[in-house]
Amino acid sequence: MTDVVITLRKIAADCIKSVRSVVPPEGEEEAVELIVSIWNALAAQTAHSLKVGKSMSLMPLGVLFSNSSSTQEPQLAVSELFIMQYGIAMRPGEQGTPGPSTKPAYGEIATAVHVADKAIIPNVVTAVIHRFGEMCSQCPRVRVEFSPLGEFRCDQQRLEFVPSGKREPMAPQSTEPGRTVRSLLQRRRKPEPVSNFGAADNKAPAQLGWDTSQHEESHAVSQELLPPGRSVVQPSSIVAGMVGKRLESEGPHFALSPRNNVASTMSVPGKSTMESKVIAGTQFVRSQPAKAIDFPPLLDEFSRTLAAPYGEELHHGSSSGRIASHLSPMAAMLVWSNEAKCLKWRSKPPKKNDGKGPQPEFAPAEVLERAFENLQVPPGSPLDLELKEAKVSRRTFYGGLLRYQYYVADGIRDCEVAPINPEWVENVGFLVEAERLFKDLSGETAEEIIEEETAEMKAGYLAASKKAIADYIFKDPSSRERALVPIVPVPLPDWGTVPFEGIEGTVGGPPDEWRDGIEENRDAVVRTLTVCNQSSLRLLHLWHGTGYGDMLLVDLPPASSALVDIDHFSERQKSCCMEVFTKFKSQWFEEVCAILREENLHLRSPTESRFFRGILALLSVQTRQLVSQSVEAFTEFFQRFSNSKLLTPEAVTQLKDTDERQDAFLVVKLVPKGEEVRLKDSAEKVVERTLRVFREFVCCLNDIPSPEARMAAAHGSNGGKENKCLWGTSLDEQYVQQAEKLIERTVQFNMANAAEAVRLYDEYTFLITEEDRIREFIQDSNKSIQDYVDRFNELKAVDLKIRQKLPGEIRLQMVCIDCWELNETLRSKAADCLKILLDSIVVVNFERNERLCKSFDNIVNALKKTPTSAGELVDLEQQLETFRSTTLKELLEEFQDLRSWQQMLFDCEHLLTPKDFKAISDTAAWVHQIDAVMAKRENGLRSERDTIENKFKKDRTDFEEDLSSYLQLVHKFKEAGNLKQMEDYLEHILALKENLERAKFEAEKYREKEVMLGWDASEFEKLTEAVEKLQPYDDLWELVYKFSNEEKKWMRGPLFSIEPEAVDQQANAMAKRAMKLQALFDSTNLPTPAGVAKKIKKDLDAFKQHLPLIHALCNPGLRQRHWDDISEVVGFAMERDHAFTLSRVIDMDVGKHMSELQEISDSASREYGLETTLESITEQWQPVNFEVKPWKDTETYIVAATTVDEMQSLMDDHIIKTQTMKGSPYAKAFMEKITAMESWLLLTQEIM
């Protein structure tokens, strides 16, 4: 896929669905040609727009515009949403900023490509752009022709627009649609505006009379939405204006300050001569435009009509034809006809946006959160209920307000507002009779005040005019939808719906009946105003002339001053604040009181109370001004550190000595805490201390008493006035909160950046707890020398790296990180770990040397022992051999390993003590002498072996003689055949077996000794022969003994205690064994034992003839009815009586009735089986529980599922068994029980 280039036709083939309404499904090629034609027509229209100086919006891609160079090459400003959506990036290069952009004329494009429905055109353009974005994110090379301007390229997800002059020539494409569009555009082209800017175009705003200080203090949130240099007003003023009296009724939920922070103000001198110059100079100055992709323009900058709304010519006609079209819905339906020279009804209303296509966001969520952090709509408030009723989300509400405030403050350029009429300015001065108000002031002072008020009035006029223009434009729903301003705060009423009320609306001034009252009120103002008096002037001079007005409540360190920690900084500010407060409360206040005591006009006069109220206001303004300028100084101090392009700690460490460092005033140490490295002064602490300083100096002047109370107390007429104080500054005031948030945000992100310095120590923090790991490491006895060397080298390398790479301090913006102490701590930790590591080797080596010496000593002592037996001799010989072959080698290897560890200590330059040297010396002495010691002991063991071998030979000869005597005793049993001496034979056999078993044990011991001495083990054939020949005699006489005992039990014991099956098995087993012994003895020609076996076999055969009688009479199934039948057969009464024996029954000749007895016994067995089955059925039902459970709340019960399953399985099996038993011919005796059981089972089954 790397070689495939995605072109326009490939993208068009993927967008066929966008033209399905005009091209049938089978016409795929026709659809592709139509999409390509629409794209080429759009390119031709864009080329024409750029030629006349207009930018073209190609949303959602971005804006095409011409740069400011002489070549006028087109440039592309890509939408941030497009980049984020498809994960691509702009190719690096010089990027300009687009001006206000226009949308494509979709109707003209539709005409050019002969499409009746112009709604298809935006769908096609949007589909092509989205598919282009998808291809850019998926394919390495994408090329989309945009002739004649150039080509859109995307290589490896990096997007750029290549103008035609900078790319390779390519085959010309069809431009027929473009020529058609160009011809259409030529008919509506307007004359290009004549550039008349002159030198004024290159002047900065400050040179043209603009006050830029407010722009520098613009809210950080607005800067995220605007290009550099732009600003917006704070949301508070907009929210306050929107909700109006509603917010006043909601109490403290909306903590809006009365202070109105306007983003930019105009500083215009009051003289009319200066006024015309300023207006002329600023008329053609254009402020930096906002990004068109974020804030579409409201006004048509290329229109010759001042403040003409943007982009309405398609459905309103010319600029003059659309004047007042927004005043009411009825006015929007009227259009000016150039042919008829009159107003006509529009043929159809302007088409509304159907909401299709990508919808841009109002603003990023985090921007809205910061902008409205202190202006949240309280849940349950009337405004919250109104929003819910209107189904407007808070995100839409806040986003609309933020965009509305931009348009009111910066969306309309100053040159779009008509200059204020100089006559209005002069008339205002005439109406308020300014000369009468300032009669007590000097001419120069009065002139300065008038000029300041005039400038303020003109700035208010400019702001009000911009808001009026924006409100007028936003009365049009399509304009609100285009600008993403769904809600307009305090919208203008439709023209004619609300009657106008006010003095200014009356022709010729106020009505006659009002004039007397107005004149009286003016006189009352002059009489009651006491601000402009001699004491006020002296107080102003005291404030401004003696330095009080220049004082600050903070002592801020200048740039390049010595660094301080947060504790010292906060104490320094607290001390300064206390010093200024003390000076004001004593010195300044006394001077104020001294000036007021010299007041002759108002003191002790009817105007005294009003005079003191004015003085109170003046002094309060001064003290509040001191707080305000301290807040401003404190804010400006921290604004030194508000640059968002921070150098990270990593970047600072890479700076050269000649590189400039960032400005800082605060020093923070890095210290180890637990297992981490942290800032000694955390970000939370620094923020808390800084804000505490800020809040303390803001409120420190709130307790200064009023002069009226002091002077009244001096005259003894308190009247409760001693409790009066000057007006203080509240922490809830808007500018205070804004400054606090700016300071908090600045400190937070600088401290967050400082906290990143901790990451420089990520590879070193392990040293804090490395000692534990080293101790765990040295506990592992499997670690090799190389492991220790590697660990030693790692610690040494870390120590060297700390000295070479970690700086002593890291100077960041606002904060300087002190690393000296931490670096020394880490190096100390590394040194401690090295010492522990090497000391552990020394200790282990010492212990191993001692163990090695003890091993040599123990082995020598063990081999010195004199053997007393062959086992001990062999053990000593084996120990000696093992020592020579294995142990000595291991000990020498251990010694060599010890030498290696010792050498490792020498290489690591670790000092050893004399004790350590002695241990290795003793070990070396043993290694040197061990061979001689072992050779001497080997010679001694040879002589001791000869002595032990001679003694062993004599003992073995005696044992073989004993075996011969045992074999002779076995041969004597050949003649043993007297059954009466059975017990003697058995006793002799038992004694002989014990002797042979003992001989086996001794023979095994002799064999072991022979093996130990290195001889061949003896077989001891006579022992084996005696054991084998004794076994048949043992079996024979054991059989004779067993049959003798069992025959007595069977014949003379109680008959009915005999178990027929067991007797049958035993008799058959003994007969079989007797037959085998007879055959064995016959084969070995031993007639006497063979005759004994034959006699036993004969007796057993005779006994087996009585087994049927035993089976018939000893049947466990015989019941009394059966015994009655047996008694009838034999002719006398028989029953289970212990007096009956088998021999007695045989003597009574019962066996002659064997066939009848066998029949009765078989019948009893079958009946016994039925009886057993019936009892088993009964026993199986005993543990079954009939369990029931309550059914819900019905107070009834149901059978548990487990009970049903268990009973059902038993019933199915038992019913079959009972029915089978009932049909048996032997069930007569149990028929009643069987029938009862069957009935019960069937009844139970029916119930279940």
PDB file of C-alpha atoms in Angstrom, residues 39-245:
ATOM      1  CA  TRP A  39     -15.039  19.955  -6.727  1.00  0.00           C
ATOM      2  CA  ASN A  40     -13.466  21.721  -9.744  1.00  0.00           C
ATOM      3  CA  ALA A  41     -16.214  24.332  -9.721  1.00  0.00           C
ATOM      4  CA  LEU A  42     -15.575  24.937  -6.001  1.00  0.00           C
ATOM      5  CA  ALA A  43     -11.859  25.359  -6.756  1.00  0.00           C
ATOM      6  CA  ALA A  44     -12.582  27.892  -9.506  1.00  0.00           C
ATOM      7  CA  GLN A  45     -14.907  29.857  -7.224  1.00  0.00           C
ATOM      8  CA  THR A  46     -12.291  29.808  -4.447  1.00  0.00           C
ATOM      9  CA  ALA A  47      -9.635  31.112  -6.865  1.00  0.00           C
ATOM     10  CA  HIS A  48     -11.843  34.043  -7.750  1.00  0.00           C
ATOM     11  CA  SER A  49     -12.537  34.826  -4.071  1.00  0.00           C
ATOM     12  CA  LEU A  50      -8.822  34.839  -3.263  1.00  0.00           C
ATOM     13  CA  LYS A  51      -8.158  37.084  -6.244  1.00  0.00           C
ATOM     14  CA  VAL A  52     -10.526  39.776  -4.913  1.00  0.00           C
ATOM     15  CA  GLY A  53      -9.022  39.467  -1.397  1.00  0.00           C
ATOM     16  CA  LYS A  54     -11.581  37.224   0.263  1.00  0.00           C
ATOM     17  CA  SER A  55     -10.817  34.042   2.153  1.00  0.00           C
ATOM     18  CA  MET A  56     -12.851  30.929   1.398  1.00  0.00           C
ATOM     19  CA  SER A  57     -14.176  28.641   4.147  1.00  0.00           C
ATOM     20  CA  LEU A  58     -13.871  24.945   3.220  1.00  0.00           C
ATOM     21  CA  MET A  59     -15.356  23.551   6.361  1.00  0.00           C
ATOM     22  CA  PRO A  60     -14.759  21.172   8.021  1.00  0.00           C
ATOM     23  CA  LEU A  61     -11.266  21.251   6.476  1.00  0.00           C
ATOM     24  CA  GLY A  62     -10.368  24.891   7.179  1.00  0.00           C
ATOM     25  CA  VAL A  63      -9.911  28.204   5.370  1.00  0.00           C
ATOM     26  CA  LEU A  64      -8.000  29.029   2.171  1.00  0.00           C
ATOM     27  CA  PHE A  65      -6.580  32.562   2.090  1.00  0.00           C
ATOM     28  CA  SER A  66      -3.866  34.578   0.361  1.00  0.00           C
ATOM     29  CA  ASN A  67      -0.716  35.441   2.276  1.00  0.00           C
ATOM     30  CA  SER A  68       0.642  38.942   2.599  1.00  0.00           C
ATOM     31  CA  SER A  69       3.587  38.424   0.218  1.00  0.00           C
ATOM     32  CA  SER A  70       3.778  39.913  -3.188  1.00  0.00           C
ATOM     33  CA  THR A  71       3.176  36.514  -4.832  1.00  0.00           C
ATOM     34  CA  GLN A  72      -0.259  36.253  -3.175  1.00  0.00           C
ATOM     35  CA  GLU A  73       0.155  32.459  -2.912  1.00  0.00           C
ATOM     36  CA  PRO A  74      -2.818  30.664  -1.299  1.00  0.00           C
ATOM     37  CA  GLN A  75      -2.372  29.208   2.164  1.00  0.00           C
ATOM     38  CA  LEU A  76      -4.457  26.729   4.144  1.00  0.00           C
ATOM     39  CA  ALA A  77      -5.471  27.283   7.790  1.00  0.00           C
ATOM     40  CA  VAL A  78      -6.565  23.816   8.879  1.00  0.00           C
ATOM     41  CA  SER A  79      -9.332  23.489  11.420  1.00  0.00           C
ATOM     42  CA  GLU A  80      -8.182  22.163  14.779  1.00  0.00           C
ATOM     43  CA  LEU A  81     -11.266  19.932  14.869  1.00  0.00           C
ATOM     44  CA  PHE A  82     -10.243  18.386  11.534  1.00  0.00           C
ATOM     45  CA  ILE A  83      -6.715  17.702  12.805  1.00  0.00           C
ATOM     46  CA  MET A  84      -7.954  16.183  16.052  1.00  0.00           C
ATOM     47  CA  GLN A  85     -10.675  14.123  14.337  1.00  0.00           C
ATOM     48  CA  TYR A  86      -8.356  12.370  11.887  1.00  0.00           C
ATOM     49  CA  GLY A  87      -5.095  12.362  13.880  1.00  0.00           C
ATOM     50  CA  ILE A  88      -3.016  14.233  11.303  1.00  0.00           C
ATOM     51  CA  ALA A  89      -0.583  17.130  11.571  1.00  0.00           C
ATOM     52  CA  MET A  90       0.303  20.200   9.501  1.00  0.00           C
ATOM     53  CA  ARG A  91       3.619  20.102   7.709  1.00  0.00           C
ATOM     54  CA  PRO A  92       5.931  22.648   9.409  1.00  0.00           C
ATOM     55  CA  GLY A  93       6.293  25.954   7.662  1.00  0.00           C
ATOM     56  CA  GLU A  94       5.342  29.607   7.897  1.00  0.00           C
ATOM     57  CA  GLN A  95       1.624  29.745   8.548  1.00  0.00           C
ATOM     58  CA  GLY A  96      -0.339  32.961   8.392  1.00  0.00           C
ATOM     59  CA  THR A  97      -3.644  33.915   9.983  1.00  0.00           C
ATOM     60  CA  PRO A  98      -6.778  34.029   7.804  1.00  0.00           C
ATOM     61  CA  GLY A  99      -9.069  37.002   7.783  1.00  0.00           C
ATOM     62  CA  PRO A 100     -12.861  36.787   7.747  1.00  0.00           C
ATOM     63  CA  SER A 101     -13.926  34.086   5.329  1.00  0.00           C
ATOM     64  CA  THR A 102     -16.877  33.579   3.008  1.00  0.00           C
ATOM     65  CA  LYS A 103     -18.858  30.452   2.352  1.00  0.00           C
ATOM     66  CA  PRO A 104     -19.017  28.957  -1.135  1.00  0.00           C
ATOM     67  CA  ALA A 105     -21.882  30.133  -3.365  1.00  0.00           C
ATOM     68  CA  TYR A 106     -23.568  26.746  -3.629  1.00  0.00           C
ATOM     69  CA  GLY A 107     -26.289  28.027  -5.944  1.00  0.00           C
ATOM     70  CA  GLU A 108     -23.800  29.224  -8.547  1.00  0.00           C
ATOM     71  CA  ILE A 109     -21.876  25.936  -8.339  1.00  0.00           C
ATOM     72  CA  ALA A 110     -25.130  24.030  -8.848  1.00  0.00           C
ATOM     73  CA  THR A 111     -25.887  26.152 -11.923  1.00  0.00           C
ATOM     74  CA  ALA A 112     -22.404  25.588 -13.288  1.00  0.00           C
ATOM     75  CA  VAL A 113     -22.646  21.791 -13.059  1.00  0.00           C
ATOM     76  CA  HIS A 114     -26.315  21.754 -14.159  1.00  0.00           C
ATOM     77  CA  VAL A 115     -27.767  20.440 -10.897  1.00  0.00           C
ATOM     78  CA  ALA A 116     -31.262  21.619 -10.014  1.00  0.00           C
ATOM     79  CA  ASP A 117     -31.061  21.067  -6.244  1.00  0.00           C
ATOM     80  CA  LYS A 118     -28.288  23.235  -4.780  1.00  0.00           C
ATOM     81  CA  ALA A 119     -28.589  21.415  -1.425  1.00  0.00           C
ATOM     82  CA  ILE A 120     -26.571  18.574  -2.981  1.00  0.00           C
ATOM     83  CA  ILE A 121     -23.487  20.781  -3.374  1.00  0.00           C
ATOM     84  CA  PRO A 122     -22.623  21.207   0.385  1.00  0.00           C
ATOM     85  CA  ASN A 123     -23.309  17.508   0.946  1.00  0.00           C
ATOM     86  CA  VAL A 124     -20.846  16.583  -1.794  1.00  0.00           C
ATOM     87  CA  VAL A 125     -18.183  19.013  -0.541  1.00  0.00           C
ATOM     88  CA  THR A 126     -18.536  17.795   3.042  1.00  0.00           C
ATOM     89  CA  ALA A 127     -18.425  14.150   1.973  1.00  0.00           C
ATOM     90  CA  VAL A 128     -15.287  14.691  -0.139  1.00  0.00           C
ATOM     91  CA  ILE A 129     -13.512  16.546   2.698  1.00  0.00           C
ATOM     92  CA  HIS A 130     -14.404  13.895   5.280  1.00  0.00           C
ATOM     93  CA  ARG A 131     -13.303  11.087   2.974  1.00  0.00           C
ATOM     94  CA  PHE A 132     -10.090  13.041   2.296  1.00  0.00           C
ATOM     95  CA  GLY A 133      -9.464  13.170   6.050  1.00  0.00           C
ATOM     96  CA  GLU A 134     -10.068   9.427   6.384  1.00  0.00           C
ATOM     97  CA  MET A 135      -7.649   8.696   3.546  1.00  0.00           C
ATOM     98  CA  CYS A 136      -5.031  10.973   5.144  1.00  0.00           C
ATOM     99  CA  SER A 137      -5.253   9.009   8.400  1.00  0.00           C
ATOM    100  CA  GLN A 138      -5.102   5.601   6.666  1.00  0.00           C
ATOM    101  CA  CYS A 139      -2.874   5.981   3.589  1.00  0.00           C
ATOM    102  CA  PRO A 140       0.717   7.220   3.328  1.00  0.00           C
ATOM    103  CA  ARG A 141       0.197   9.373   0.192  1.00  0.00           C
ATOM    104  CA  VAL A 142      -2.893  11.366  -0.732  1.00  0.00           C
ATOM    105  CA  ARG A 143      -3.111  13.901  -3.607  1.00  0.00           C
ATOM    106  CA  VAL A 144      -6.273  15.962  -4.291  1.00  0.00           C
ATOM    107  CA  GLU A 145      -6.134  18.464  -7.162  1.00  0.00           C
ATOM    108  CA  PHE A 146      -7.608  21.914  -6.461  1.00  0.00           C
ATOM    109  CA  SER A 147      -6.927  23.700  -9.764  1.00  0.00           C
ATOM    110  CA  PRO A 148      -6.011  26.378 -10.535  1.00  0.00           C
ATOM    111  CA  LEU A 149      -4.822  27.120  -6.977  1.00  0.00           C
ATOM    112  CA  GLY A 150      -2.762  24.065  -6.222  1.00  0.00           C
ATOM    113  CA  GLU A 151      -3.036  20.686  -4.609  1.00  0.00           C
ATOM    114  CA  PHE A 152      -3.880  19.182  -1.184  1.00  0.00           C
ATOM    115  CA  ARG A 153      -1.134  16.787  -0.165  1.00  0.00           C
ATOM    116  CA  CYS A 154      -0.809  14.439   2.785  1.00  0.00           C
ATOM    117  CA  ASP A 155       2.371  12.378   3.167  1.00  0.00           C
ATOM    118  CA  GLN A 156       2.660  10.128   6.219  1.00  0.00           C
ATOM    119  CA  GLN A 157      -0.260  11.920   7.967  1.00  0.00           C
ATOM    120  CA  ARG A 158       1.337  15.384   7.441  1.00  0.00           C
ATOM    121  CA  LEU A 159      -1.014  17.721   5.567  1.00  0.00           C
ATOM    122  CA  GLU A 160      -0.063  20.709   3.400  1.00  0.00           C
ATOM    123  CA  PHE A 161      -1.444  22.771   0.554  1.00  0.00           C
ATOM    124  CA  VAL A 162       1.045  23.126  -2.312  1.00  0.00           C
ATOM    125  CA  PRO A 163       0.354  26.165  -4.543  1.00  0.00           C
ATOM    126  CA  SER A 164       0.510  25.671  -8.283  1.00  0.00           C
ATOM    127  CA  GLY A 165       3.770  27.599  -8.571  1.00  0.00           C
ATOM    128  CA  LYS A 166       5.605  25.241  -6.169  1.00  0.00           C
ATOM    129  CA  ARG A 167       4.627  21.819  -7.518  1.00  0.00           C
ATOM    130  CA  GLU A 168       5.561  19.748 -10.510  1.00  0.00           C
ATOM    131  CA  PRO A 169       3.658  20.348 -13.768  1.00  0.00           C
ATOM    132  CA  MET A 170       0.849  17.887 -14.333  1.00  0.00           C
ATOM    133  CA  ALA A 171      -1.571  17.088 -17.074  1.00  0.00           C
ATOM    134  CA  PRO A 172      -4.274  19.757 -17.443  1.00  0.00           C
ATOM    135  CA  GLN A 173      -7.753  18.846 -16.355  1.00  0.00           C
ATOM    136  CA  SER A 174     -11.076  19.913 -17.677  1.00  0.00           C
ATOM    137  CA  THR A 175     -11.943  23.438 -16.544  1.00  0.00           C
ATOM    138  CA  GLU A 176     -15.210  23.827 -18.363  1.00  0.00           C
ATOM    139  CA  PRO A 177     -17.230  24.026 -15.144  1.00  0.00           C
ATOM    140  CA  GLY A 178     -14.715  26.467 -13.750  1.00  0.00           C
ATOM    141  CA  ARG A 179     -15.074  28.777 -16.703  1.00  0.00           C
ATOM    142  CA  THR A 180     -18.812  28.713 -16.324  1.00  0.00           C
ATOM    143  CA  VAL A 181     -18.597  29.556 -12.624  1.00  0.00           C
ATOM    144  CA  ARG A 182     -16.022  32.254 -13.310  1.00  0.00           C
ATOM    145  CA  SER A 183     -18.307  33.856 -15.852  1.00  0.00           C
ATOM    146  CA  LEU A 184     -21.149  33.823 -13.338  1.00  0.00           C
ATOM    147  CA  LEU A 185     -18.947  35.320 -10.671  1.00  0.00           C
ATOM    148  CA  GLN A 186     -17.824  38.101 -12.999  1.00  0.00           C
ATOM    149  CA  ARG A 187     -21.430  39.345 -13.198  1.00  0.00           C
ATOM    150  CA  ARG A 188     -21.650  39.913  -9.429  1.00  0.00           C
ATOM    151  CA  ARG A 189     -18.090  41.065  -8.766  1.00  0.00           C
ATOM    152  CA  LYS A 190     -17.993  44.277  -6.744  1.00  0.00           C
ATOM    153  CA  PRO A 191     -15.422  47.019  -7.270  1.00  0.00           C
ATOM    154  CA  GLU A 192     -12.334  46.283  -5.221  1.00  0.00           C
ATOM    155  CA  PRO A 193     -11.931  48.694  -2.276  1.00  0.00           C
ATOM    156  CA  VAL A 194      -9.264  51.290  -2.734  1.00  0.00           C
ATOM    157  CA  SER A 195      -6.511  50.948  -0.136  1.00  0.00           C
ATOM    158  CA  ASN A 196      -6.244  54.297   1.559  1.00  0.00           C
ATOM    159  CA  PHE A 197      -4.541  53.163   4.712  1.00  0.00           C
ATOM    160  CA  GLY A 198      -1.209  54.864   4.233  1.00  0.00           C
ATOM    161  CA  ALA A 199       1.172  54.955   7.151  1.00  0.00           C
ATOM    162  CA  ALA A 200      -1.576  54.319   9.618  1.00  0.00           C
ATOM    163  CA  ASP A 201      -1.651  50.651   8.610  1.00  0.00           C
ATOM    164  CA  ASN A 202       1.728  50.025  10.186  1.00  0.00           C
ATOM    165  CA  LYS A 203       1.073  51.791  13.484  1.00  0.00           C
ATOM    166  CA  ALA A 204       0.675  49.875  16.674  1.00  0.00           C
ATOM    167  CA  PRO A 205      -2.521  50.303  18.638  1.00  0.00           C
ATOM    168  CA  ALA A 206      -0.706  52.251  21.331  1.00  0.00           C
ATOM    169  CA  GLN A 207       0.508  54.785  18.729  1.00  0.00           C
ATOM    170  CA  LEU A 208      -3.059  55.419  17.604  1.00  0.00           C
ATOM    171  CA  GLY A 209      -4.398  56.290  21.051  1.00  0.00           C
ATOM    172  CA  TRP A 210      -5.438  52.884  22.278  1.00  0.00           C
ATOM    173  CA  ASP A 211      -4.885  51.761  25.841  1.00  0.00           C
ATOM    174  CA  THR A 212      -3.456  48.213  25.508  1.00  0.00           C
ATOM    175  CA  SER A 213      -2.977  47.505  29.186  1.00  0.00           C
ATOM    176  CA  GLN A 214      -6.295  45.742  29.417  1.00  0.00           C
ATOM    177  CA  HIS A 215      -5.378  43.576  26.461  1.00  0.00           C
ATOM    178  CA  GLU A 216      -2.283  42.431  28.299  1.00  0.00           C
ATOM    179  CA  GLU A 217      -4.407  41.398  31.280  1.00  0.00           C
ATOM    180  CA  SER A 218      -6.977  39.460  29.260  1.00  0.00           C
ATOM    181  CA  HIS A 219      -8.353  36.339  30.746  1.00  0.00           C
ATOM    182  CA  ALA A 220      -6.258  33.244  30.048  1.00  0.00           C
ATOM    183  CA  VAL A 221      -9.329  31.307  29.022  1.00  0.00           C
ATOM    184  CA  SER A 222     -10.109  33.643  26.167  1.00  0.00           C
ATOM    185  CA  GLN A 223      -6.558  33.381  24.909  1.00  0.00           C
ATOM    186  CA  GLU A 224      -7.099  29.692  24.340  1.00  0.00           C
ATOM    187  CA  LEU A 225      -9.831  30.468  21.814  1.00  0.00           C
ATOM    188  CA  LEU A 226      -8.199  33.456  20.124  1.00  0.00           C
ATOM    189  CA  PRO A 227      -4.946  34.070  18.307  1.00  0.00           C
ATOM    190  CA  PRO A 228      -2.183  35.984  20.107  1.00  0.00           C
ATOM    191  CA  GLY A 229      -3.012  39.592  20.717  1.00  0.00           C
ATOM    192  CA  ARG A 230      -6.784  39.164  21.050  1.00  0.00           C
ATOM    193  CA  SER A 231      -8.827  39.373  24.197  1.00  0.00           C
ATOM    194  CA  VAL A 232     -12.402  39.073  25.343  1.00  0.00           C
ATOM    195  CA  VAL A 233     -14.326  40.551  28.204  1.00  0.00           C
ATOM    196  CA  GLN A 234     -14.944  38.481  31.289  1.00  0.00           C
ATOM    197  CA  PRO A 235     -18.084  36.370  31.318  1.00  0.00           C
ATOM    198  CA  SER A 236     -19.367  38.054  34.456  1.00  0.00           C
ATOM    199  CA  SER A 237     -20.476  41.233  32.701  1.00  0.00           C
ATOM    200  CA  ILE A 238     -22.306  39.268  30.034  1.00  0.00           C
ATOM    201  CA  VAL A 239     -24.058  37.004  32.517  1.00  0.00           C
ATOM    202  CA  ALA A 240     -25.027  39.991  34.603  1.00  0.00           C
ATOM    203  CA  GLY A 241     -26.414  41.750  31.574  1.00  0.00           C
ATOM    204  CA  MET A 242     -28.314  38.707  30.422  1.00  0.00           C
ATOM    205  CA  VAL A 243     -30.098  37.694  33.549  1.00  0.00           C
ATOM    206  CA  GLY A 244     -30.682  41.281  34.676  1.00  0.00           C
ATOM    207  CA  LYS A 245     -32.794  41.593  37.765  1.00  0.00           C
TER     208      LYS A 245
END
